[in-house]
PDB file of C-alpha atoms in Angstrom:
ATOM      1  CA  MET A 138       1.491  60.877   0.176  1.00  0.00           C
ATOM      2  CA  ARG A 139       2.845  59.346  -3.079  1.00  0.00           C
ATOM      3  CA  ARG A 140       6.035  58.327  -1.101  1.00  0.00           C
ATOM      4  CA  THR A 141       3.520  56.658   1.886  1.00  0.00           C
ATOM      5  CA  LEU A 142       1.346  54.636  -1.274  1.00  0.00           C
ATOM      6  CA  THR A 143       4.649  53.342  -2.866  1.00  0.00           C
ATOM      7  CA  GLY A 144       5.746  52.503  -0.104  1.00  0.00           C
ATOM      8  CA  CYS A 145       2.756  50.451   1.089  1.00  0.00           C
ATOM      9  CA  LEU A 146       3.067  48.741  -2.043  1.00  0.00           C
ATOM     10  CA  ILE A 147       6.324  47.359  -2.086  1.00  0.00           C
ATOM     11  CA  LEU A 148       5.025  45.477   1.115  1.00  0.00           C
ATOM     12  CA  LEU A 149       1.796  44.714  -0.172  1.00  0.00           C
ATOM     13  CA  LEU A 150       4.331  43.111  -3.226  1.00  0.00           C
ATOM     14  CA  ALA A 151       6.148  41.105  -0.832  1.00  0.00           C
ATOM     15  CA  ALA A 152       3.989  39.632   1.416  1.00  0.00           C
ATOM     16  CA  CYS A 153       2.058  38.234  -1.793  1.00  0.00           C
ATOM     17  CA  ALA A 154       5.151  37.206  -3.712  1.00  0.00           C
ATOM     18  CA  PRO A 155       5.074  33.050  -2.887  1.00  0.00           C
ATOM     19  CA  LEU A 156       7.404  31.170  -0.060  1.00  0.00           C
ATOM     20  CA  THR A 157      10.949  29.765  -0.495  1.00  0.00           C
ATOM     21  CA  PRO A 158       9.808  26.396   0.512  1.00  0.00           C
ATOM     22  CA  PRO A 159      12.835  25.745   2.958  1.00  0.00           C
ATOM     23  CA  ALA A 160      15.259  23.373   1.928  1.00  0.00           C
ATOM     24  CA  VAL A 161      14.261  19.844   2.227  1.00  0.00           C
ATOM     25  CA  ASP A 162      17.698  18.019   5.180  1.00  0.00           C
ATOM     26  CA  GLU A 163      17.373  15.374   2.691  1.00  0.00           C
ATOM     27  CA  SER A 164      20.414  12.955   5.690  1.00  0.00           C
ATOM     28  CA  ALA A 165      17.936  13.018   7.373  1.00  0.00           C
ATOM     29  CA  VAL A 166      15.060  11.868   5.637  1.00  0.00           C
ATOM     30  CA  GLY A 167      17.474   8.957   4.660  1.00  0.00           C
ATOM     31  CA  LEU A 168      18.591   8.407   8.486  1.00  0.00           C
ATOM     32  CA  ARG A 169      14.201   8.782   9.915  1.00  0.00           C
ATOM     33  CA  TRP A 170      13.841   6.143   6.541  1.00  0.00           C
ATOM     34  CA  SER A 171      16.273   3.780   6.628  1.00  0.00           C
ATOM     35  CA  GLN A 172      14.828   4.117  11.131  1.00  0.00           C
ATOM     36  CA  ARG A 173      11.872   3.367   9.333  1.00  0.00           C
ATOM     37  CA  ARG A 174      13.246   0.505   7.556  1.00  0.00           C
ATOM     38  CA  GLU A 175      14.048  -1.798  10.338  1.00  0.00           C
ATOM     39  CA  SER A 176      10.828  -1.261  12.430  1.00  0.00           C
ATOM     40  CA  LEU A 177       8.668  -2.469   9.549  1.00  0.00           C
ATOM     41  CA  ALA A 178      11.167  -4.710   8.505  1.00  0.00           C
ATOM     42  CA  ALA A 179      10.474  -6.717  12.806  1.00  0.00           C
ATOM     43  CA  VAL A 180       7.082  -7.106  11.686  1.00  0.00           C
ATOM     44  CA  LEU A 181       6.710 -10.635  11.240  1.00  0.00           C
ATOM     45  CA  GLY A 182       2.678 -10.566  10.599  1.00  0.00           C
ATOM     46  CA  PHE A 183       0.018  -8.949  10.908  1.00  0.00           C
ATOM     47  CA  ALA A 184      -4.077  -8.927  10.398  1.00  0.00           C
ATOM     48  CA  LEU A 185      -6.324  -5.840   8.394  1.00  0.00           C
ATOM     49  CA  GLN A 186      -9.299  -4.952   7.437  1.00  0.00           C
ATOM     50  CA  GLY A 187     -10.451  -2.323   4.419  1.00  0.00           C
ATOM     51  CA  ARG A 188     -12.352  -1.348   0.811  1.00  0.00           C
ATOM     52  CA  ILE A 189     -10.407  -2.701  -1.429  1.00  0.00           C
ATOM     53  CA  ALA A 190     -11.321  -1.843  -5.450  1.00  0.00           C
ATOM     54  CA  GLU A 191     -10.716  -2.051  -9.154  1.00  0.00           C
ATOM     55  CA  THR A 192     -11.683   1.651 -11.108  1.00  0.00           C
ATOM     56  CA  HIS A 193     -10.654  -0.528 -14.269  1.00  0.00           C
ATOM     57  CA  LEU A 194     -13.671  -2.314 -14.283  1.00  0.00           C
ATOM     58  CA  GLY A 195     -15.794  -0.561 -11.924  1.00  0.00           C
ATOM     59  CA  ARG A 196     -15.654  -3.210  -8.376  1.00  0.00           C
ATOM     60  CA  SER A 197     -15.121  -2.822  -5.513  1.00  0.00           C
ATOM     61  CA  GLY A 198     -15.268  -5.068  -2.436  1.00  0.00           C
ATOM     62  CA  GLU A 199     -14.845  -4.855   1.362  1.00  0.00           C
ATOM     63  CA  LEU A 200     -11.117  -7.144   2.238  1.00  0.00           C
ATOM     64  CA  LEU A 201     -10.568  -9.356   4.958  1.00  0.00           C
ATOM     65  CA  TRP A 202      -6.475 -10.274   5.101  1.00  0.00           C
ATOM     66  CA  ARG A 203      -4.336 -12.011   7.609  1.00  0.00           C
ATOM     67  CA  GLN A 204      -0.102 -12.413   7.146  1.00  0.00           C
ATOM     68  CA  HIS A 205       1.530 -15.272   9.163  1.00  0.00           C
ATOM     69  CA  ALA A 206       5.320 -14.965   9.985  1.00  0.00           C
ATOM     70  CA  ASP A 207       5.918 -18.359   8.114  1.00  0.00           C
ATOM     71  CA  GLY A 208       4.515 -16.106   4.821  1.00  0.00           C
ATOM     72  CA  ARG A 209       0.961 -18.091   5.214  1.00  0.00           C
ATOM     73  CA  PHE A 210      -2.231 -15.392   5.037  1.00  0.00           C
ATOM     74  CA  GLU A 211      -5.874 -15.589   4.125  1.00  0.00           C
ATOM     75  CA  LEU A 212      -6.862 -13.287   2.585  1.00  0.00           C
ATOM     76  CA  GLN A 213     -10.858 -13.088   1.909  1.00  0.00           C
ATOM     77  CA  LEU A 214     -13.271 -10.839  -0.714  1.00  0.00           C
ATOM     78  CA  ASN A 215     -16.278  -9.047  -0.038  1.00  0.00           C
ATOM     79  CA  GLY A 216     -18.179  -7.174  -2.578  1.00  0.00           C
ATOM     80  CA  PRO A 217     -19.401  -7.292  -6.265  1.00  0.00           C
ATOM     81  CA  PHE A 218     -16.339  -9.124  -7.412  1.00  0.00           C
ATOM     82  CA  GLY A 219     -18.367 -10.351  -9.978  1.00  0.00           C
ATOM     83  CA  VAL A 220     -17.731 -13.862  -8.482  1.00  0.00           C
ATOM     84  CA  GLY A 221     -19.700 -14.037  -5.396  1.00  0.00           C
ATOM     85  CA  ALA A 222     -16.959 -13.831  -2.027  1.00  0.00           C
ATOM     86  CA  VAL A 223     -13.541 -15.726  -2.276  1.00  0.00           C
ATOM     87  CA  ALA A 224     -11.640 -17.183   0.593  1.00  0.00           C
ATOM     88  CA  ILE A 225      -7.983 -17.551  -0.850  1.00  0.00           C
ATOM     89  CA  GLU A 226      -5.143 -18.996   1.935  1.00  0.00           C
ATOM     90  CA  GLY A 227      -2.487 -20.459   1.034  1.00  0.00           C
ATOM     91  CA  ASP A 228       1.484 -18.591   0.183  1.00  0.00           C
ATOM     92  CA  SER A 229       2.517 -17.405  -2.797  1.00  0.00           C
ATOM     93  CA  LYS A 230       3.774 -20.391  -4.185  1.00  0.00           C
ATOM     94  CA  ARG A 231      -0.011 -22.458  -3.687  1.00  0.00           C
ATOM     95  CA  VAL A 232      -3.227 -21.368  -2.594  1.00  0.00           C
ATOM     96  CA  ALA A 233      -6.591 -22.710  -2.278  1.00  0.00           C
ATOM     97  CA  VAL A 234      -9.736 -20.359  -3.884  1.00  0.00           C
ATOM     98  CA  ARG A 235     -12.813 -21.288  -2.178  1.00  0.00           C
ATOM     99  CA  THR A 236     -15.415 -18.971  -3.345  1.00  0.00           C
ATOM    100  CA  LYS A 237     -19.451 -20.963  -4.484  1.00  0.00           C
ATOM    101  CA  ASP A 238     -19.324 -23.062  -6.385  1.00  0.00           C
ATOM    102  CA  GLY A 239     -15.427 -24.986  -3.657  1.00  0.00           C
ATOM    103  CA  THR A 240     -12.845 -24.804  -3.681  1.00  0.00           C
ATOM    104  CA  THR A 241      -9.600 -24.467  -6.423  1.00  0.00           C
ATOM    105  CA  TYR A 242      -6.551 -25.706  -6.029  1.00  0.00           C
ATOM    106  CA  THR A 243      -4.068 -23.993  -7.686  1.00  0.00           C
ATOM    107  CA  ASP A 244       0.140 -23.303  -7.788  1.00  0.00           C
ATOM    108  CA  ASP A 245      -0.872 -19.133  -9.278  1.00  0.00           C
ATOM    109  CA  PRO A 246      -3.034 -18.388  -7.954  1.00  0.00           C
ATOM    110  CA  GLN A 247      -2.276 -14.567  -9.821  1.00  0.00           C
ATOM    111  CA  ASP A 248      -3.848 -16.277 -12.694  1.00  0.00           C
ATOM    112  CA  TRP A 249      -6.751 -17.662 -11.829  1.00  0.00           C
ATOM    113  CA  MET A 250      -7.685 -14.225 -10.064  1.00  0.00           C
ATOM    114  CA  GLN A 251      -7.083 -12.831 -14.144  1.00  0.00           C
ATOM    115  CA  THR A 252      -8.776 -15.477 -15.494  1.00  0.00           C
ATOM    116  CA  HIS A 253     -11.781 -15.680 -13.171  1.00  0.00           C
ATOM    117  CA  LEU A 254     -12.181 -11.914 -11.615  1.00  0.00           C
ATOM    118  CA  GLY A 255     -10.510 -10.038 -14.651  1.00  0.00           C
ATOM    119  CA  TRP A 256      -7.888  -8.646 -12.492  1.00  0.00           C
ATOM    120  CA  HIS A 257      -4.702  -9.252  -9.770  1.00  0.00           C
ATOM    121  CA  LEU A 258      -3.079  -8.497  -5.826  1.00  0.00           C
ATOM    122  CA  PRO A 259       0.541  -8.956  -6.515  1.00  0.00           C
ATOM    123  CA  LEU A 260       1.546 -11.579  -3.589  1.00  0.00           C
ATOM    124  CA  ASP A 261       4.923 -12.276  -4.123  1.00  0.00           C
ATOM    125  CA  SER A 262       5.442  -8.236  -3.330  1.00  0.00           C
ATOM    126  CA  LEU A 263       1.967  -7.189  -1.414  1.00  0.00           C
ATOM    127  CA  ARG A 264       2.974  -8.252   2.124  1.00  0.00           C
ATOM    128  CA  ALA A 265       5.726  -5.898   2.416  1.00  0.00           C
ATOM    129  CA  TRP A 266       4.284  -3.014   0.101  1.00  0.00           C
ATOM    130  CA  ALA A 267       1.515  -3.449   2.432  1.00  0.00           C
ATOM    131  CA  LEU A 268       3.241  -2.333   5.390  1.00  0.00           C
ATOM    132  CA  GLY A 269       5.726   0.943   3.004  1.00  0.00           C
ATOM    133  CA  LEU A 270       8.569  -1.460   2.560  1.00  0.00           C
ATOM    134  CA  PRO A 271       9.596  -2.536  -1.253  1.00  0.00           C
ATOM    135  CA  ALA A 272       9.419  -5.778  -2.318  1.00  0.00           C
ATOM    136  CA  GLN A 273      12.560  -8.106  -2.097  1.00  0.00           C
ATOM    137  CA  GLY A 274      14.462  -7.639  -5.119  1.00  0.00           C
ATOM    138  CA  GLU A 275      15.337  -4.352  -7.715  1.00  0.00           C
ATOM    139  CA  PHE A 276      12.963  -1.512  -8.444  1.00  0.00           C
ATOM    140  CA  GLU A 277      12.883   0.981 -10.919  1.00  0.00           C
ATOM    141  CA  HIS A 278      11.255   4.596  -8.920  1.00  0.00           C
ATOM    142  CA  LEU A 279      11.601   5.087  -4.605  1.00  0.00           C
ATOM    143  CA  SER A 280      10.247   8.939  -3.048  1.00  0.00           C
ATOM    144  CA  LEU A 281       9.291   9.803   0.168  1.00  0.00           C
ATOM    145  CA  ASP A 282       8.504  12.919   1.507  1.00  0.00           C
ATOM    146  CA  ASP A 283       9.690  14.606   4.311  1.00  0.00           C
ATOM    147  CA  GLU A 284       9.234  12.329   7.286  1.00  0.00           C
ATOM    148  CA  GLY A 285      10.762   9.424   5.983  1.00  0.00           C
ATOM    149  CA  ARG A 286       7.915   7.442   4.269  1.00  0.00           C
ATOM    150  CA  LEU A 287       7.354   5.878   0.940  1.00  0.00           C
ATOM    151  CA  LEU A 288       5.655   8.628  -1.284  1.00  0.00           C
ATOM    152  CA  SER A 289       5.722   5.819  -4.244  1.00  0.00           C
ATOM    153  CA  LEU A 290       7.674   3.141  -5.689  1.00  0.00           C
ATOM    154  CA  SER A 291       8.058   0.724  -8.907  1.00  0.00           C
ATOM    155  CA  GLN A 292       8.598  -2.157  -8.792  1.00  0.00           C
ATOM    156  CA  HIS A 293       8.066  -5.732 -10.268  1.00  0.00           C
ATOM    157  CA  GLY A 294       5.805  -4.483 -13.227  1.00  0.00           C
ATOM    158  CA  TRP A 295       3.600  -2.500 -10.663  1.00  0.00           C
ATOM    159  CA  THR A 296       3.441   1.376  -9.430  1.00  0.00           C
ATOM    160  CA  LEU A 297       2.577   2.317  -5.910  1.00  0.00           C
ATOM    161  CA  ARG A 298       1.065   5.170  -4.969  1.00  0.00           C
ATOM    162  CA  TYR A 299       0.589   5.288  -0.560  1.00  0.00           C
ATOM    163  CA  ASP A 300      -1.841   9.081   0.627  1.00  0.00           C
ATOM    164  CA  GLY A 301      -1.852   9.164   4.022  1.00  0.00           C
ATOM    165  CA  TYR A 302      -0.505   6.494   6.886  1.00  0.00           C
ATOM    166  CA  GLN A 303      -2.210   5.726  10.067  1.00  0.00           C
ATOM    167  CA  LYS A 304      -0.306   5.537  13.369  1.00  0.00           C
ATOM    168  CA  VAL A 305      -0.511   2.126  14.571  1.00  0.00           C
ATOM    169  CA  GLY A 306       1.296   1.568  18.395  1.00  0.00           C
ATOM    170  CA  ALA A 307       4.781   2.857  17.360  1.00  0.00           C
ATOM    171  CA  LEU A 308       4.342   2.909  14.032  1.00  0.00           C
ATOM    172  CA  GLU A 309       3.180   4.140  10.916  1.00  0.00           C
ATOM    173  CA  LEU A 310       0.864   2.215   7.548  1.00  0.00           C
ATOM    174  CA  PRO A 311      -0.881   2.884   5.476  1.00  0.00           C
ATOM    175  CA  ARG A 312      -3.853   3.644   5.941  1.00  0.00           C
ATOM    176  CA  ARG A 313      -4.466   4.896   1.627  1.00  0.00           C
ATOM    177  CA  LEU A 314      -3.139   3.952  -1.675  1.00  0.00           C
ATOM    178  CA  GLU A 315      -3.053   2.874  -5.451  1.00  0.00           C
ATOM    179  CA  ALA A 316      -1.470   0.101  -7.293  1.00  0.00           C
ATOM    180  CA  GLN A 317      -1.465  -0.116 -10.484  1.00  0.00           C
ATOM    181  CA  SER A 318       0.018  -2.193 -13.202  1.00  0.00           C
ATOM    182  CA  PRO A 319      -1.047  -1.989 -17.529  1.00  0.00           C
ATOM    183  CA  THR A 320      -3.767  -4.341 -16.869  1.00  0.00           C
ATOM    184  CA  THR A 321      -4.758  -3.616 -12.901  1.00  0.00           C
ATOM    185  CA  ARG A 322      -5.412  -0.253 -11.517  1.00  0.00           C
ATOM    186  CA  LEU A 323      -6.671  -0.441  -7.782  1.00  0.00           C
ATOM    187  CA  ARG A 324      -6.831   1.072  -4.982  1.00  0.00           C
ATOM    188  CA  LEU A 325      -6.935  -0.299  -1.398  1.00  0.00           C
ATOM    189  CA  VAL A 326      -8.843   2.465   1.925  1.00  0.00           C
ATOM    190  CA  ILE A 327      -7.264   0.218   5.268  1.00  0.00           C
ATOM    191  CA  ASP A 328      -9.465   0.778   7.564  1.00  0.00           C
ATOM    192  CA  ARG A 329      -7.513  -0.812  11.023  1.00  0.00           C
ATOM    193  CA  TRP A 330      -5.001  -2.567  11.278  1.00  0.00           C
ATOM    194  CA  THR A 331      -5.201  -5.882  14.293  1.00  0.00           C
ATOM    195  CA  ALA A 332      -2.005  -7.726  15.167  1.00  0.00           C
ATOM    196  CA  VAL A 333       0.468  -5.576  14.315  1.00  0.00           C
ATOM    197  CA  ASP A 334       2.802  -8.842  15.838  1.00  0.00           C
ATOM    198  CA  LEU A 335       6.630  -8.014  16.306  1.00  0.00           C
ATOM    199  CA  ALA A 336       7.108 -10.825  18.480  1.00  0.00           C
ATOM    200  CA  THR A 337       7.925 -14.928  16.217  1.00  0.00           C
ATOM    201  CA  ARG A 338       5.003 -17.288  18.525  1.00  0.00           C
ATOM    202  CA  MET A 339       3.340 -16.509  15.235  1.00  0.00           C
TER     203      MET A 339
END
């Protein structure tokens, strides 16, 4: 009887022991990442709609964004951002900002957003980051999941964390991400990707 109890105890302890996670095949992850980067680099334009929040200031609203292959974009923010609805059109160098007070032209849109909204979007890098890619230039840190998808990235003074992807045609594109700088902390939930363009017609 004692031997039976001892055997049962050994089996119970073995069942409760933590399982050793399987080793990650880093070469396979690297290959998936390389293939993924190649596929995403072919995305010339897209449109998305979602929700954005600046958590330091407690402001949130809806986001509509259309990105063109030539670098032009149309960005619309709706909700309690402090100045009402905001539409920004142009490129990362010069934009027209439209609010209820009229239209302002600026070659420093990030400074305009910081001054009027209290936070800004990293427009130079946003296109790549939204797709789940590093922007051009050096980065300090990059981590991937087992499927070769971007989990976190530190680049150009910002830290990004990706929490969920969604299927868009043959691609997997981000669903939720967080971007943080020393002065701004943004959370973006992308409800819908549309007009993901892999051709040259945009």
